[in-house]
Amino acid sequence: MGRFDGRVALITGAARGIGFGIAQRFAEEGAAIAIVDLNEADAAEAAAKLPKAAQTHVGIGCDVADRPSAEAAVARAVEELGGLHILVNNAGITRDNLLFKMTDADWDSVMAVHLRGPFLMTQAAQKVFTEQRYGKVLNLSSISSYGNRGQANYSAAKAGVQGFTRTLGMELGPFGINVNAIAPGFIVTEMTEATARRLKLEPEEFFKLNAEHNPVRRIGYPEDIAAAAAFLCSDEASYITGQTLNVCGGAAIH
Ligand code: NAP
């Protein structure tokens, strides 16, 4: 028996990276998964790779920052998978630049995906959750929320995610809905590979440097985030809401 038997989870930005890792873990524990990502073909391809057990999975194309698209994705997940119990707001982008070089587009696109996206997706999902008096929302923040050179936009958005999480924990708790966040440290994905290239380092070299500076002497993997996500979205965590859990190997937060 899995912790998510009979549950439906919608995970944004889950065609790859951390989102896909969470989708795999939730599917292994019995959930039916809606993989939501910008490109529907990528989402469908990822959904087809998930362990099936008794459940089916679906891939849905959606821009989380666009209201009609976000609402349609939630409606499709409910219709095609027969309900919705868990929403993971994971979709993300980086548009790194030092402040003096940061453009309006760098700022606005990061705010749109990391803040407007969770706002729209959670607003759509809470209609289902409040009616059934049950729901789990998990938001992806980052330890960059404590400050990270070249990421004024991303850091501000990820700090915003933590305030959003605390407030929704208060508003939605009375309806049987838990809202929490995870702030990952350095996790190997295409996002961190892109950061390496921006810093003009080979990804392997960048990963090694980060591992050497981490208290547990390694970097993180999507599975590390998925394990914490599974706990926070399970009924074992029903007395936890409005919280952000740093999953970063104890990396120093300046
Ligand atoms: P990733 O590998 O770049 O994957 C992000 C996914 O989100 C991609 O599939 C991307 O689609 C999708 N996406 C982007 N914009 C979208 C939109 N508007 N609507 C729907 N989907 C969209 O990133 P990741 O490293 O797995 O990161 C996942 C989350 O964890 C993000 O919120 C990130 O900020 C956070 N995080 C990551 C790290 C880390 O070290 N990796 C650390 C802290 C926090 P496309 O491929 O089509 O662009």
GROMACS .gro file of C-alpha atoms and ligand atoms in nm:
model
  302
    1MET     CA    1   0.000   0.000   0.000
    2GLY     CA    2   0.135   0.344  -0.097
    3ARG     CA    3   0.088   0.674   0.083
    4PHE     CA    4  -0.079   0.816  -0.229
    5ASP     CA    5  -0.308   0.529  -0.327
    6GLY     CA    6  -0.624   0.679  -0.477
    7ARG     CA    7  -0.474   1.029  -0.492
    8VAL     CA    8  -0.431   1.251  -0.796
    9ALA     CA    9  -0.133   1.488  -0.806
   10LEU     CA   10  -0.078   1.772  -1.053
   11ILE     CA   11   0.288   1.876  -1.078
   12THR     CA   12   0.392   2.177  -1.285
   13GLY     CA   13   0.718   2.192  -1.478
   14ALA     CA   14   0.741   1.815  -1.436
   15ALA     CA   15   0.860   1.710  -1.781
   16ARG     CA   16   1.213   1.701  -1.637
   17GLY     CA   17   1.430   1.788  -1.338
   18ILE     CA   18   1.294   1.816  -0.984
   19GLY     CA   19   0.931   1.806  -1.098
   20PHE     CA   20   0.984   1.478  -1.279
   21GLY     CA   21   1.163   1.336  -0.974
   22ILE     CA   22   0.863   1.427  -0.759
   23ALA     CA   23   0.626   1.276  -1.016
   24GLN     CA   24   0.822   0.949  -1.014
   25ARG     CA   25   0.818   0.926  -0.635
   26PHE     CA   26   0.447   1.008  -0.605
   27ALA     CA   27   0.362   0.755  -0.880
   28GLU     CA   28   0.572   0.488  -0.704
   29GLU     CA   29   0.366   0.557  -0.390
   30GLY     CA   30   0.038   0.508  -0.577
   31ALA     CA   31  -0.069   0.847  -0.715
   32ALA     CA   32  -0.210   0.919  -1.060
   33ILE     CA   33  -0.006   1.206  -1.199
   34ALA     CA   34  -0.082   1.503  -1.424
   35ILE     CA   35   0.251   1.621  -1.561
   36VAL     CA   36   0.201   1.984  -1.658
   37ASP     CA   37   0.466   2.159  -1.867
   38LEU     CA   38   0.495   2.423  -2.138
   39ASN     CA   39   0.517   2.171  -2.420
   40GLU     CA   40   0.242   1.907  -2.422
   41ALA     CA   41   0.449   1.653  -2.619
   42ASP     CA   42   0.729   1.672  -2.357
   43ALA     CA   43   0.472   1.640  -2.076
   44ALA     CA   44   0.312   1.335  -2.242
   45GLU     CA   45   0.651   1.174  -2.302
   46ALA     CA   46   0.743   1.218  -1.934
   47ALA     CA   47   0.402   1.087  -1.819
   48ALA     CA   48   0.455   0.772  -2.029
   49LYS     CA   49   0.781   0.702  -1.840
   50LEU     CA   50   0.619   0.698  -1.494
   51PRO     CA   51   0.561   0.375  -1.303
   52LYS     CA   52   0.198   0.280  -1.354
   53ALA     CA   53   0.075   0.039  -1.082
   54ALA     CA   54  -0.303   0.070  -1.084
   55GLN     CA   55  -0.297   0.433  -1.191
   56THR     CA   56  -0.283   0.613  -1.521
   57HIS     CA   57  -0.098   0.937  -1.582
   58VAL     CA   58  -0.147   1.225  -1.821
   59GLY     CA   59   0.069   1.498  -1.978
   60ILE     CA   60  -0.083   1.844  -2.017
   61GLY     CA   61   0.061   2.143  -2.203
   62CYS     CA   62   0.019   2.466  -2.006
   63ASP     CA   63   0.179   2.801  -1.935
   64VAL     CA   64   0.129   2.839  -1.559
   65ALA     CA   65   0.157   3.218  -1.587
   66ASP     CA   66  -0.145   3.243  -1.816
   67ARG     CA   67  -0.487   3.235  -1.644
   68PRO     CA   68  -0.691   3.051  -1.913
   69SER     CA   69  -0.408   2.800  -1.959
   70ALA     CA   70  -0.368   2.738  -1.583
   71GLU     CA   71  -0.743   2.698  -1.529
   72ALA     CA   72  -0.774   2.463  -1.827
   73ALA     CA   73  -0.486   2.246  -1.697
   74VAL     CA   74  -0.651   2.202  -1.357
   75ALA     CA   75  -0.988   2.126  -1.520
   76ARG     CA   76  -0.829   1.867  -1.754
   77ALA     CA   77  -0.647   1.693  -1.469
   78VAL     CA   78  -0.971   1.668  -1.271
   79GLU     CA   79  -1.164   1.539  -1.572
   80GLU     CA   80  -0.905   1.296  -1.708
   81LEU     CA   81  -0.784   1.157  -1.375
   82GLY     CA   82  -1.113   1.176  -1.183
   83GLY     CA   83  -1.023   1.437  -0.921
   84LEU     CA   84  -0.738   1.632  -0.765
   85HIS     CA   85  -0.578   1.605  -0.421
   86ILE     CA   86  -0.223   1.741  -0.453
   87LEU     CA   87  -0.081   2.042  -0.637
   88VAL     CA   88   0.295   2.092  -0.666
   89ASN     CA   89   0.395   2.437  -0.797
   90ASN     CA   90   0.737   2.350  -0.934
   91ALA     CA   91   0.765   2.515  -1.280
   92GLY     CA   92   1.058   2.754  -1.290
   93ILE     CA   93   1.295   2.959  -1.501
   94THR     CA   94   1.605   3.166  -1.433
   95ARG     CA   95   1.698   3.490  -1.606
   96ASP     CA   96   2.014   3.571  -1.410
   97ASN     CA   97   2.191   3.905  -1.442
   98LEU     CA   98   2.356   4.156  -1.213
   99LEU     CA   99   2.113   4.433  -1.125
  100PHE     CA  100   2.261   4.692  -1.359
  101LYS     CA  101   2.221   4.455  -1.654
  102MET     CA  102   1.884   4.307  -1.559
  103THR     CA  103   1.611   4.390  -1.810
  104ASP     CA  104   1.240   4.442  -1.750
  105ALA     CA  105   1.184   4.113  -1.933
  106ASP     CA  106   1.431   3.930  -1.702
  107TRP     CA  107   1.239   4.062  -1.401
  108ASP     CA  108   0.884   4.016  -1.531
  109SER     CA  109   0.927   3.666  -1.673
  110VAL     CA  110   1.072   3.533  -1.346
  111MET     CA  111   0.792   3.695  -1.142
  112ALA     CA  112   0.533   3.557  -1.385
  113VAL     CA  113   0.646   3.194  -1.366
  114HIS     CA  114   0.742   3.179  -0.996
  115LEU     CA  115   0.471   3.398  -0.840
  116ARG     CA  116   0.182   3.451  -1.081
  117GLY     CA  117   0.203   3.080  -1.178
  118PRO     CA  118   0.152   2.941  -0.825
  119PHE     CA  119  -0.113   3.209  -0.763
  120LEU     CA  120  -0.317   3.104  -1.068
  121MET     CA  121  -0.267   2.729  -1.026
  122THR     CA  122  -0.350   2.735  -0.654
  123GLN     CA  123  -0.654   2.954  -0.708
  124ALA     CA  124  -0.788   2.705  -0.963
  125ALA     CA  125  -0.705   2.398  -0.749
  126GLN     CA  126  -0.844   2.538  -0.422
  127LYS     CA  127  -1.196   2.535  -0.566
  128VAL     CA  128  -1.173   2.155  -0.585
  129PHE     CA  129  -0.985   2.127  -0.254
  130THR     CA  130  -1.221   2.345  -0.046
  131GLU     CA  131  -1.527   2.162  -0.179
  132GLN     CA  132  -1.386   1.822  -0.083
  133ARG     CA  133  -1.232   1.957   0.240
  134TYR     CA  134  -0.897   1.803   0.144
  135GLY     CA  135  -0.590   1.918  -0.043
  136LYS     CA  136  -0.212   1.949  -0.033
  137VAL     CA  137  -0.021   2.234  -0.196
  138LEU     CA  138   0.357   2.225  -0.219
  139ASN     CA  139   0.550   2.524  -0.354
  140LEU     CA  140   0.912   2.522  -0.469
  141SER     CA  141   1.111   2.804  -0.315
  142SER     CA  142   1.493   2.808  -0.307
  143ILE     CA  143   1.774   2.888  -0.066
  144SER     CA  144   1.849   3.165  -0.318
  145SER     CA  145   1.561   3.342  -0.141
  146TYR     CA  146   1.823   3.436   0.124
  147GLY     CA  147   2.020   3.619  -0.145
  148ASN     CA  148   2.232   3.510  -0.439
  149ARG     CA  149   2.452   3.730  -0.655
  150GLY     CA  150   2.307   3.770  -1.006
  151GLN     CA  151   1.961   3.655  -0.900
  152ALA     CA  152   1.781   3.965  -0.766
  153ASN     CA  153   1.469   3.863  -0.962
  154TYR     CA  154   1.478   3.491  -0.869
  155SER     CA  155   1.571   3.556  -0.507
  156ALA     CA  156   1.284   3.806  -0.465
  157ALA     CA  157   1.038   3.566  -0.630
  158LYS     CA  158   1.150   3.269  -0.418
  159ALA     CA  159   1.124   3.477  -0.097
  160GLY     CA  160   0.776   3.575  -0.220
  161VAL     CA  161   0.688   3.206  -0.253
  162GLN     CA  162   0.760   3.164   0.119
  163GLY     CA  163   0.523   3.451   0.215
  164PHE     CA  164   0.260   3.314  -0.023
  165THR     CA  165   0.297   2.973   0.146
  166ARG     CA  166   0.263   3.110   0.500
  167THR     CA  167  -0.046   3.313   0.409
  168LEU     CA  168  -0.221   3.029   0.226
  169GLY     CA  169  -0.144   2.802   0.520
  170MET     CA  170  -0.353   3.038   0.734
  171GLU     CA  171  -0.632   3.092   0.481
  172LEU     CA  172  -0.678   2.732   0.368
  173GLY     CA  173  -0.607   2.539   0.691
  174PRO     CA  174  -0.971   2.553   0.804
  175PHE     CA  175  -1.069   2.375   0.480
  176GLY     CA  176  -0.845   2.072   0.536
  177ILE     CA  177  -0.577   2.203   0.302
  178ASN     CA  178  -0.205   2.201   0.391
  179VAL     CA  179   0.025   2.444   0.212
  180ASN     CA  180   0.401   2.406   0.249
  181ALA     CA  181   0.718   2.484   0.057
  182ILE     CA  182   1.057   2.328   0.000
  183ALA     CA  183   1.363   2.547  -0.050
  184PRO     CA  184   1.616   2.329  -0.232
  185GLY     CA  185   1.986   2.396  -0.231
  186PHE     CA  186   2.200   2.291  -0.525
  187ILE     CA  187   2.020   2.017  -0.721
  188VAL     CA  188   2.156   1.865  -1.042
  189THR     CA  189   1.913   1.952  -1.324
  190GLU     CA  190   1.922   2.136  -1.656
  191MET     CA  191   1.871   2.456  -1.454
  192THR     CA  192   2.201   2.414  -1.265
  193GLU     CA  193   2.378   2.297  -1.582
  194ALA     CA  194   2.270   2.626  -1.742
  195THR     CA  195   2.407   2.814  -1.440
  196ALA     CA  196   2.743   2.639  -1.488
  197ARG     CA  197   2.754   2.748  -1.852
  198ARG     CA  198   2.667   3.106  -1.754
  199LEU     CA  199   2.964   3.103  -1.514
  200LYS     CA  200   3.179   2.960  -1.797
  201LEU     CA  201   3.242   2.633  -1.608
  202GLU     CA  202   3.195   2.274  -1.717
  203PRO     CA  203   2.889   2.134  -1.530
  204GLU     CA  204   3.098   1.854  -1.371
  205GLU     CA  205   3.351   2.110  -1.240
  206PHE     CA  206   3.069   2.330  -1.107
  207PHE     CA  207   2.904   2.033  -0.934
  208LYS     CA  208   3.236   1.929  -0.775
  209LEU     CA  209   3.295   2.281  -0.641
  210ASN     CA  210   2.947   2.294  -0.491
  211ALA     CA  211   2.989   1.949  -0.332
  212GLU     CA  212   3.320   2.053  -0.172
  213HIS     CA  213   3.154   2.354  -0.007
  214ASN     CA  214   2.851   2.166   0.124
  215PRO     CA  215   2.852   2.034   0.484
  216VAL     CA  216   2.744   1.687   0.367
  217ARG     CA  217   3.009   1.702   0.090
  218ARG     CA  218   2.774   1.629  -0.194
  219ILE     CA  219   2.527   1.801  -0.423
  220GLY     CA  220   2.158   1.723  -0.428
  221TYR     CA  221   1.949   1.524  -0.673
  222PRO     CA  222   1.579   1.543  -0.764
  223GLU     CA  223   1.526   1.230  -0.548
  224ASP     CA  224   1.633   1.431  -0.238
  225ILE     CA  225   1.358   1.685  -0.302
  226ALA     CA  226   1.107   1.415  -0.396
  227ALA     CA  227   1.154   1.238  -0.060
  228ALA     CA  228   1.078   1.557   0.134
  229ALA     CA  229   0.790   1.640  -0.104
  230ALA     CA  230   0.633   1.299  -0.047
  231PHE     CA  231   0.638   1.353   0.330
  232LEU     CA  232   0.496   1.707   0.313
  233CYS     CA  233   0.215   1.601   0.075
  234SER     CA  234   0.126   1.293   0.280
  235ASP     CA  235  -0.124   1.267   0.563
  236GLU     CA  236   0.165   1.211   0.804
  237ALA     CA  237   0.232   1.586   0.768
  238SER     CA  238  -0.125   1.700   0.829
  239TYR     CA  239  -0.023   1.910   1.135
  240ILE     CA  240   0.238   2.098   0.929
  241THR     CA  241   0.128   2.398   0.725
  242GLY     CA  242   0.264   2.734   0.613
  243GLN     CA  243   0.622   2.607   0.650
  244THR     CA  244   0.927   2.611   0.426
  245LEU     CA  245   1.172   2.322   0.461
  246ASN     CA  246   1.529   2.386   0.345
  247VAL     CA  247   1.659   2.075   0.168
  248CYS     CA  248   2.016   2.180   0.099
  249GLY     CA  249   2.260   1.954   0.285
  250GLY     CA  250   2.288   2.220   0.557
  251ALA     CA  251   2.442   2.475   0.317
  252ALA     CA  252   2.523   2.801   0.497
  253ILE     CA  253   2.258   3.062   0.438
  254HIS     CA  254   2.404   3.409   0.441
  255NAP     P1  255   1.432   2.274  -1.484
  255NAP     O1  256   1.509   2.147  -1.500
  255NAP     O2  257   1.473   2.393  -1.563
  255NAP     O3  258   1.279   2.240  -1.515
  255NAP     C1  259   1.181   2.340  -1.508
  255NAP     C2  260   1.061   2.295  -1.588
  255NAP     O4  261   0.962   2.401  -1.578
  255NAP     C3  262   1.092   2.277  -1.738
  255NAP     O5  263   1.036   2.156  -1.784
  255NAP     C4  264   1.025   2.399  -1.800
  255NAP     O6  265   0.975   2.378  -1.931
  255NAP     C5  266   0.907   2.421  -1.707
  255NAP     N1  267   0.849   2.554  -1.721
  255NAP     C6  268   0.915   2.672  -1.733
  255NAP     N2  269   0.828   2.773  -1.747
  255NAP     C7  270   0.704   2.718  -1.742
  255NAP     C8  271   0.573   2.772  -1.751
  255NAP     N3  272   0.551   2.903  -1.769
  255NAP     N4  273   0.466   2.686  -1.744
  255NAP     C9  274   0.487   2.554  -1.729
  255NAP     N5  275   0.609   2.497  -1.719
  255NAP    C10  276   0.716   2.579  -1.727
  255NAP     O7  277   1.427   2.321  -1.332
  255NAP     P2  278   1.453   2.243  -1.194
  255NAP     O8  279   1.595   2.262  -1.159
  255NAP     O9  280   1.395   2.107  -1.200
  255NAP    O10  281   1.369   2.335  -1.094
  255NAP    C11  282   1.238   2.303  -1.050
  255NAP    C12  283   1.195   2.404  -0.945
  255NAP    O11  284   1.286   2.398  -0.834
  255NAP    C13  285   1.197   2.548  -0.994
  255NAP    O12  286   1.092   2.620  -0.935
  255NAP    C14  287   1.331   2.599  -0.943
  255NAP    O13  288   1.332   2.738  -0.930
  255NAP    C15  289   1.340   2.526  -0.810
  255NAP     N6  290   1.478   2.512  -0.759
  255NAP    C16  291   1.573   2.444  -0.830
  255NAP    C17  292   1.703   2.433  -0.777
  255NAP    C18  293   1.812   2.357  -0.846
  255NAP    O14  294   1.926   2.358  -0.794
  255NAP     N7  295   1.788   2.292  -0.958
  255NAP    C19  296   1.733   2.493  -0.653
  255NAP    C20  297   1.634   2.561  -0.586
  255NAP    C21  298   1.507   2.570  -0.639
  255NAP     P3  299   1.069   2.407  -2.061
  255NAP    O15  300   1.173   2.302  -2.058
  255NAP    O16  301   0.975   2.390  -2.177
  255NAP    O17  302   1.123   2.545  -2.044
   0.00000   0.00000   0.00000
